[in-house]
Coordinates of C-alpha atoms in Angstrom, one line a residue:
M69 CA 0.0 0.1 -0.1
W70 CA 1.2 3.5 -1.0
T71 CA -0.5 5.9 1.5
R72 CA 1.4 9.4 1.2
E73 CA 0.9 12.3 -1.2
L74 CA 4.3 13.6 -2.4
A75 CA 5.7 14.9 -5.7
V76 CA 9.0 14.7 -7.8
S77 CA 10.5 17.1 -9.7
A78 CA 13.7 17.4 -12.4
P79 CA 14.9 20.2 -14.2
G80 CA 15.3 20.9 -17.9
K81 CA 18.6 21.3 -19.5
V82 CA 20.2 23.7 -21.8
I83 CA 23.6 23.7 -23.4
L84 CA 25.9 26.5 -22.4
H85 CA 28.7 26.1 -24.8
G86 CA 29.9 23.0 -27.2
E87 CA 27.0 22.7 -29.6
H88 CA 27.7 20.6 -32.9
A89 CA 31.3 20.5 -31.8
V90 CA 30.4 18.0 -29.2
V91 CA 29.5 15.8 -32.0
L92 CA 33.1 15.5 -33.3
G93 CA 34.5 14.9 -29.7
K94 CA 34.8 18.5 -28.3
V95 CA 33.8 19.6 -24.9
A96 CA 30.1 20.7 -24.0
L97 CA 28.8 22.3 -21.0
A98 CA 25.2 21.2 -20.2
V99 CA 23.3 23.3 -17.4
A100 CA 20.0 22.4 -15.4
L101 CA 17.6 24.9 -16.2
D102 CA 14.9 26.0 -13.4
L103 CA 12.1 24.9 -15.5
R104 CA 11.0 22.0 -14.1
T105 CA 8.8 18.8 -14.7
F106 CA 6.7 17.8 -11.7
L107 CA 5.0 14.4 -10.8
R108 CA 2.6 14.0 -8.1
L109 CA 2.0 10.7 -6.4
R110 CA -1.2 9.7 -4.3
P111 CA -2.8 6.6 -3.4
G112 CA -5.0 5.4 -5.8
A113 CA -8.1 2.7 -6.4
E114 CA -7.2 -0.7 -5.1
G115 CA -5.3 -2.9 -7.8
R116 CA -5.3 -0.1 -10.4
L117 CA -2.5 2.0 -11.4
S118 CA -3.2 5.2 -13.3
V119 CA -1.2 8.0 -15.3
S120 CA -2.3 11.4 -16.4
L121 CA -0.3 13.5 -18.4
P122 CA -2.5 16.8 -19.1
G123 CA 0.0 18.6 -21.1
V124 CA 0.0 15.9 -23.6
G125 CA -3.6 14.6 -23.5
V126 CA -2.9 11.4 -21.8
R127 CA -5.1 9.7 -19.3
R128 CA -4.6 5.9 -18.6
S129 CA -5.5 3.5 -16.2
W130 CA -4.7 -0.2 -16.1
D131 CA -5.4 -3.1 -13.8
I132 CA -2.4 -4.5 -11.8
P133 CA -2.7 -8.3 -12.5
D134 CA -3.0 -7.2 -16.3
L135 CA 0.3 -5.3 -16.0
R136 CA 1.8 -8.3 -14.1
A137 CA 0.7 -10.5 -16.9
L138 CA 1.9 -8.7 -19.7
R139 CA 5.4 -8.2 -17.9
E140 CA 5.7 -12.0 -18.0
R141 CA 4.8 -12.2 -21.3
I142 CA 7.6 -9.4 -22.4
A143 CA 10.1 -11.2 -20.3
A144 CA 11.0 -7.9 -18.4
D145 CA 13.9 -8.9 -16.4
G146 CA 14.5 -5.6 -14.5
D147 CA 18.2 -5.2 -15.8
E148 CA 19.0 -1.5 -15.8
S149 CA 21.8 -2.1 -18.3
K150 CA 19.9 -3.8 -20.9
S151 CA 18.3 -1.8 -23.8
P152 CA 14.4 -2.0 -24.3
S153 CA 14.3 -4.7 -27.4
V154 CA 12.1 -4.3 -30.5
E155 CA 9.8 -7.1 -29.2
Q156 CA 9.3 -5.7 -25.8
L157 CA 8.3 -2.3 -27.4
D158 CA 5.8 -3.6 -30.0
A159 CA 4.1 -6.0 -27.1
L160 CA 3.8 -2.6 -25.2
R161 CA 2.5 -0.8 -28.1
E162 CA -0.2 -3.7 -29.1
F163 CA -1.0 -3.5 -25.4
A164 CA -1.6 0.1 -25.1
G165 CA -3.4 0.4 -28.5
I166 CA -0.4 2.5 -29.9
A167 CA 0.0 2.2 -33.6
A168 CA 3.3 1.1 -34.9
G169 CA 5.9 3.7 -35.7
A170 CA 3.5 6.4 -33.8
S171 CA 6.0 9.2 -32.6
A172 CA 3.7 11.7 -31.1
P173 CA 4.5 12.8 -27.4
D174 CA 1.7 11.1 -26.0
S175 CA 2.4 7.8 -27.5
L176 CA 5.9 7.8 -26.7
A177 CA 5.3 9.2 -23.2
T178 CA 2.7 6.4 -22.8
L179 CA 5.3 3.8 -24.0
A180 CA 8.2 5.0 -21.7
F181 CA 5.7 4.9 -18.5
L182 CA 4.8 1.2 -19.4
Y183 CA 8.2 0.0 -20.1
M184 CA 9.8 1.6 -17.1
C185 CA 7.0 0.6 -14.9
L186 CA 7.1 -3.2 -15.9
A187 CA 11.1 -3.4 -16.0
I188 CA 11.5 -1.6 -12.5
S189 CA 8.7 -3.8 -11.0
A190 CA 10.2 -7.1 -12.5
K191 CA 13.4 -6.1 -10.3
Y192 CA 11.9 -4.7 -7.2
G193 CA 8.4 -5.7 -6.9
D194 CA 4.9 -4.4 -7.9
V195 CA 4.2 -1.1 -8.4
P196 CA 1.3 -0.5 -5.7
S197 CA -2.1 1.2 -6.7
V198 CA -1.3 4.8 -7.3
D199 CA -2.4 7.8 -9.4
I200 CA 0.6 9.5 -11.0
V201 CA -0.2 12.9 -12.9
V202 CA 2.8 14.7 -14.6
C203 CA 2.9 18.4 -15.9
S204 CA 5.9 20.5 -17.0
E205 CA 7.0 24.2 -17.2
L206 CA 9.2 23.0 -20.1
P207 CA 7.9 23.2 -23.5
T208 CA 8.1 19.9 -25.7
G209 CA 10.5 19.5 -28.7
A210 CA 12.4 22.8 -27.9
G211 CA 15.8 21.0 -27.2
L212 CA 15.5 21.5 -23.5
G213 CA 15.4 18.0 -22.1
S214 CA 11.6 17.9 -21.4
S215 CA 11.5 14.0 -22.1
A216 CA 14.6 13.4 -19.9
A217 CA 12.8 15.3 -17.0
Y218 CA 9.8 13.2 -17.6
A219 CA 11.9 9.9 -17.5
V220 CA 14.0 11.3 -14.6
C221 CA 10.7 12.1 -12.5
L222 CA 9.2 8.5 -13.4
A223 CA 12.6 6.6 -12.6
A224 CA 12.5 8.1 -9.0
A225 CA 8.9 7.8 -8.5
L226 CA 8.8 4.1 -9.6
L227 CA 11.9 3.1 -7.9
M228 CA 10.5 4.8 -4.6
L229 CA 6.9 3.1 -5.0
C230 CA 8.8 -0.4 -5.2
G231 CA 11.2 0.1 -2.3
A232 CA 14.3 0.2 -4.2
I233 CA 15.3 3.5 -3.0
S234 CA 14.2 5.3 0.1
C235 CA 11.6 7.9 0.6
P236 CA 14.1 10.4 2.2
L237 CA 11.6 13.4 3.0
Q238 CA 11.1 13.7 6.8
E239 CA 7.8 14.9 8.6
G240 CA 7.8 18.5 8.5
E241 CA 10.6 18.9 5.7
S242 CA 9.5 20.7 2.3
T243 CA 12.2 18.9 0.2
A244 CA 14.5 16.2 0.1
R245 CA 17.2 14.7 -2.3
W246 CA 18.4 11.1 -2.4
T247 CA 22.0 9.6 -1.9
E248 CA 24.6 9.5 -4.6
E249 CA 24.0 5.8 -5.0
E250 CA 20.1 6.1 -5.1
L251 CA 20.7 8.9 -8.0
T252 CA 23.0 6.8 -10.0
L253 CA 20.4 3.9 -10.0
I254 CA 17.7 6.7 -11.0
N255 CA 19.8 7.9 -13.6
S256 CA 20.3 4.6 -15.1
W257 CA 16.6 3.8 -15.5
A258 CA 15.8 7.5 -16.7
F259 CA 18.3 6.5 -19.5
R260 CA 16.2 3.5 -20.3
G261 CA 12.7 5.5 -20.7
E262 CA 15.0 8.2 -22.8
Q263 CA 15.8 5.1 -25.1
V264 CA 12.3 4.2 -25.7
I265 CA 11.6 8.0 -26.5
H266 CA 14.7 8.9 -28.6
G267 CA 16.4 5.5 -29.5
N268 CA 20.1 6.5 -28.9
P269 CA 20.4 9.6 -26.5
S270 CA 23.9 10.5 -25.3
G271 CA 22.7 10.2 -21.8
V272 CA 23.5 14.0 -21.0
D273 CA 20.0 15.2 -20.4
N274 CA 18.9 12.6 -18.0
A275 CA 22.2 13.1 -16.1
V276 CA 21.7 16.7 -16.0
G277 CA 18.0 16.0 -14.8
T278 CA 19.3 13.4 -12.3
W279 CA 22.2 15.6 -10.7
G280 CA 21.5 19.2 -11.6
G281 CA 23.9 21.8 -11.8
A282 CA 26.3 21.5 -14.6
L283 CA 27.9 18.7 -16.5
R284 CA 31.2 18.4 -18.8
Y285 CA 30.5 16.1 -21.6
Q286 CA 33.0 14.6 -24.2
A287 CA 33.2 11.7 -26.4
G288 CA 30.5 9.8 -24.2
K289 CA 32.1 10.7 -20.9
I290 CA 29.9 12.7 -18.5
T291 CA 31.6 14.7 -15.6
P292 CA 29.5 16.8 -13.1
L293 CA 31.3 20.2 -12.3
K294 CA 32.2 21.2 -8.9
R295 CA 30.4 23.8 -7.0
V296 CA 28.5 25.5 -9.8
P297 CA 26.9 29.0 -9.3
T298 CA 23.5 29.8 -10.0
L299 CA 23.2 32.1 -12.8
R300 CA 20.1 34.0 -13.8
I301 CA 19.1 33.8 -17.4
L302 CA 16.3 34.9 -19.9
L303 CA 15.3 31.7 -22.0
T304 CA 13.7 32.7 -25.4
N305 CA 11.9 30.1 -27.5
T306 CA 11.8 31.7 -31.0
K307 CA 9.5 29.3 -32.0
V308 CA 10.9 28.5 -35.3
P309 CA 11.0 24.9 -36.0
R310 CA 14.0 23.2 -37.2
S311 CA 15.6 19.8 -37.8
T312 CA 18.5 18.8 -35.6
K313 CA 19.5 16.1 -38.1
I314 CA 19.7 18.4 -41.1
L315 CA 21.6 21.0 -39.2
V316 CA 24.3 18.4 -37.7
A317 CA 24.6 17.2 -41.7
G318 CA 25.1 20.7 -42.8
V319 CA 27.9 21.3 -40.2
K320 CA 29.4 18.0 -41.3
E321 CA 29.5 19.0 -44.9
K322 CA 31.0 22.1 -44.2
I323 CA 33.8 20.7 -42.5
L324 CA 34.5 18.1 -45.2
K325 CA 34.5 21.0 -47.7
F326 CA 36.7 23.7 -45.8
P327 CA 38.8 21.6 -43.2
A328 CA 41.3 24.1 -42.8
I329 CA 38.8 26.7 -42.1
M330 CA 36.4 24.9 -40.0
N331 CA 38.6 22.7 -37.6
P332 CA 40.2 26.1 -35.8
V333 CA 36.4 27.2 -35.3
L334 CA 35.7 23.9 -33.4
D335 CA 39.0 24.1 -31.6
S336 CA 37.9 27.5 -30.6
I337 CA 34.5 26.3 -29.2
D338 CA 36.2 23.6 -27.4
A339 CA 38.6 26.3 -25.6
I340 CA 35.6 28.2 -24.9
S341 CA 33.9 25.2 -23.2
Q342 CA 37.0 24.6 -21.3
E343 CA 37.8 28.2 -20.2
C344 CA 33.8 28.7 -19.0
Q345 CA 34.2 25.5 -16.8
S346 CA 37.4 27.1 -15.2
V347 CA 35.5 30.3 -14.8
L348 CA 32.2 28.5 -13.3
E349 CA 34.2 26.4 -10.8
A350 CA 36.1 29.3 -9.6
M351 CA 33.0 31.3 -9.1
P352 CA 31.4 31.5 -5.7
A353 CA 27.5 30.1 -5.0
N354 CA 26.6 33.9 -5.1
P355 CA 28.7 35.5 -7.8
S356 CA 29.5 38.9 -7.7
A357 CA 29.6 41.2 -10.9
E358 CA 33.1 41.1 -12.0
H359 CA 32.8 37.5 -13.2
Y360 CA 29.9 38.3 -15.9
P361 CA 31.8 40.2 -18.3
V362 CA 34.0 37.1 -19.2
L363 CA 31.0 34.8 -19.7
E364 CA 29.5 37.6 -21.6
E365 CA 32.2 37.7 -23.9
F366 CA 32.3 33.6 -24.2
F367 CA 28.7 34.2 -25.2
D368 CA 29.4 36.4 -27.8
I369 CA 32.5 34.7 -29.3
N370 CA 30.7 31.5 -29.6
Q371 CA 27.5 32.8 -31.1
H372 CA 29.8 34.1 -34.0
H373 CA 31.4 30.7 -34.3
L374 CA 27.9 29.0 -34.7
N375 CA 26.8 31.2 -37.0
V376 CA 30.2 30.2 -39.2
L377 CA 29.1 26.7 -38.8
G378 CA 25.9 27.8 -40.4
V379 CA 23.5 27.1 -37.6
G380 CA 22.4 30.8 -37.0
H381 CA 18.8 31.9 -38.1
P382 CA 17.4 35.2 -38.4
S383 CA 15.5 34.6 -35.8
L384 CA 18.5 34.3 -33.5
D385 CA 20.5 37.3 -34.9
R386 CA 17.1 39.4 -34.2
L387 CA 17.1 37.9 -30.5
C388 CA 20.8 39.1 -29.9
Q389 CA 20.2 42.4 -31.4
V390 CA 17.3 43.0 -29.1
T391 CA 19.0 42.0 -26.1
A392 CA 22.1 43.8 -27.1
S393 CA 20.0 47.2 -27.2
H394 CA 19.6 46.3 -23.5
S395 CA 23.4 45.8 -23.0
L396 CA 22.9 42.2 -22.8
H397 CA 24.5 39.4 -24.3
S398 CA 22.8 36.1 -25.8
K399 CA 23.8 33.0 -27.7
L400 CA 21.6 30.4 -29.1
T401 CA 21.6 26.8 -27.4
G402 CA 21.1 23.7 -28.9
A403 CA 20.9 22.8 -32.4
G404 CA 20.2 26.2 -33.9
G405 CA 18.4 27.0 -36.9
G406 CA 15.9 28.5 -34.7
G407 CA 15.0 27.3 -31.5
C408 CA 16.1 28.7 -28.1
G409 CA 18.7 30.9 -27.1
I410 CA 19.7 32.2 -23.6
T411 CA 20.6 35.8 -22.5
L412 CA 22.8 36.4 -19.2
L413 CA 21.6 38.5 -16.3
P414 CA 24.2 40.0 -14.3
P415 CA 23.2 40.6 -10.7
D416 CA 23.5 44.3 -11.3
T417 CA 21.0 44.2 -14.2
S418 CA 18.1 46.6 -13.4
P419 CA 14.6 45.2 -13.3
L420 CA 13.3 47.8 -15.6
A421 CA 15.8 46.3 -18.2
V422 CA 15.2 42.7 -17.9
E423 CA 11.5 43.5 -18.4
A424 CA 11.9 46.0 -21.3
A425 CA 13.8 43.2 -23.3
K426 CA 11.2 40.6 -22.3
Q427 CA 8.4 43.1 -23.9
D428 CA 10.9 43.7 -27.0
L429 CA 11.5 39.7 -27.5
C430 CA 7.9 39.1 -26.9
A431 CA 6.8 41.6 -29.6
C432 CA 9.2 39.5 -31.9
G433 CA 6.7 36.7 -31.5
F434 CA 9.0 35.0 -29.0
E435 CA 8.0 33.1 -26.0
C436 CA 10.2 34.3 -22.8
W437 CA 11.0 32.8 -19.4
E438 CA 13.4 34.5 -16.5
T439 CA 14.8 31.6 -15.0
K440 CA 18.1 30.3 -13.6
I441 CA 20.8 27.6 -14.6
G442 CA 22.7 25.6 -12.1
A443 CA 19.5 24.3 -10.5
P444 CA 19.1 21.2 -8.3
G445 CA 18.5 18.0 -9.9
V446 CA 16.0 15.3 -9.1
T447 CA 14.1 16.4 -5.9
L448 CA 11.4 15.2 -3.5
H449 CA 8.7 17.8 -2.5
C450 CA 5.9 17.8 0.2
C451 CA 2.8 18.8 -2.2
S452 CA 2.0 21.4 0.1
S453 CA 5.3 23.4 -0.6
L454 CA 4.7 23.6 -4.1
S455 CA 3.5 26.8 -6.1
A456 CA -0.2 27.4 -6.3
Q457 CA 0.6 27.4 -10.2
V458 CA 2.1 23.9 -10.0
L459 CA -0.4 22.7 -7.9
H460 CA -3.2 23.9 -10.1
A461 CA -1.3 22.2 -13.3
L462 CA -1.2 19.0 -11.4
A463 CA -5.3 19.3 -10.4
Q464 CA -6.1 19.5 -14.2
S465 CA -6.1 15.7 -14.8

């Protein structure tokens, strides 16, 4: 029996430096974005497991004996190091009535839920009768790690329900974190969920969602940075759709065509990532204004480099021009070609300048959030400590 009402949250992510160069073995820095996905757990009807994802229009409920029978049929063995097989996913699609090849967010989110639920319960025991509701502050498909934040929340919740990890929230506490060992287990299961959704993910997004702060990624190796400060930013979604695949292919083509010109650009992007890591690790938790001019110069130089690689876009140029008119520095984040940009907000930035920049960006048809990077990773919450906005979103199920 599960008797408590609790919530789990995990952050999204942005790439601070190293986009595109990372594909070619260079260093990238990924940072946790304080726009979060929230999952609420509460006791459910006896013998039933229900999940509601109002953001993507999912409301499903299953009898636990039926899930148990399905688990036997697909031979879910609960090994977190094993990737989901094609046969297992086909059987889950059939069970859930999801068409073969369906790739809409509702289908993939349902599939990831079922796979993680069955694989985790195969190893640790049945998931009890609970109602699960998930809402997110992250836009989907914007390269901000929304699917990984969902997978991290699911992994933490399901592992806790099955007793594989503790419930660290003590009476009277508003939030709690898991131990390093438990976070490692959460991360490995969240990666399985990401494999269901993306096929062949890098593991960066779920690692940022699990540990928070900032991570260095190079040639498949993920290293958390020590003592990362929390920095204020504006995050702007230009809402211009783009294909990461096409953009990556375009960069590759340019490098093959002009290797003597393009390889030094990639080396310079790599150097920016490494220099930026040194600056971030040298900054105190509450940094003062003198560190920011260096970070701003890194933004400016890297944005020019990304334009040279061919992944800029007129919408991103506009974003940089608008924020520059308010003495703020911006760069694209992620694949480029549209998508999102980030703007650094030094501590001495006046609230009026921030507000004016936001208004000007929204007047361009962009969507804008004032948020932070370097946010905490997956966290357990007492529901009463959540904001009214989040509680309202979780009640929409």
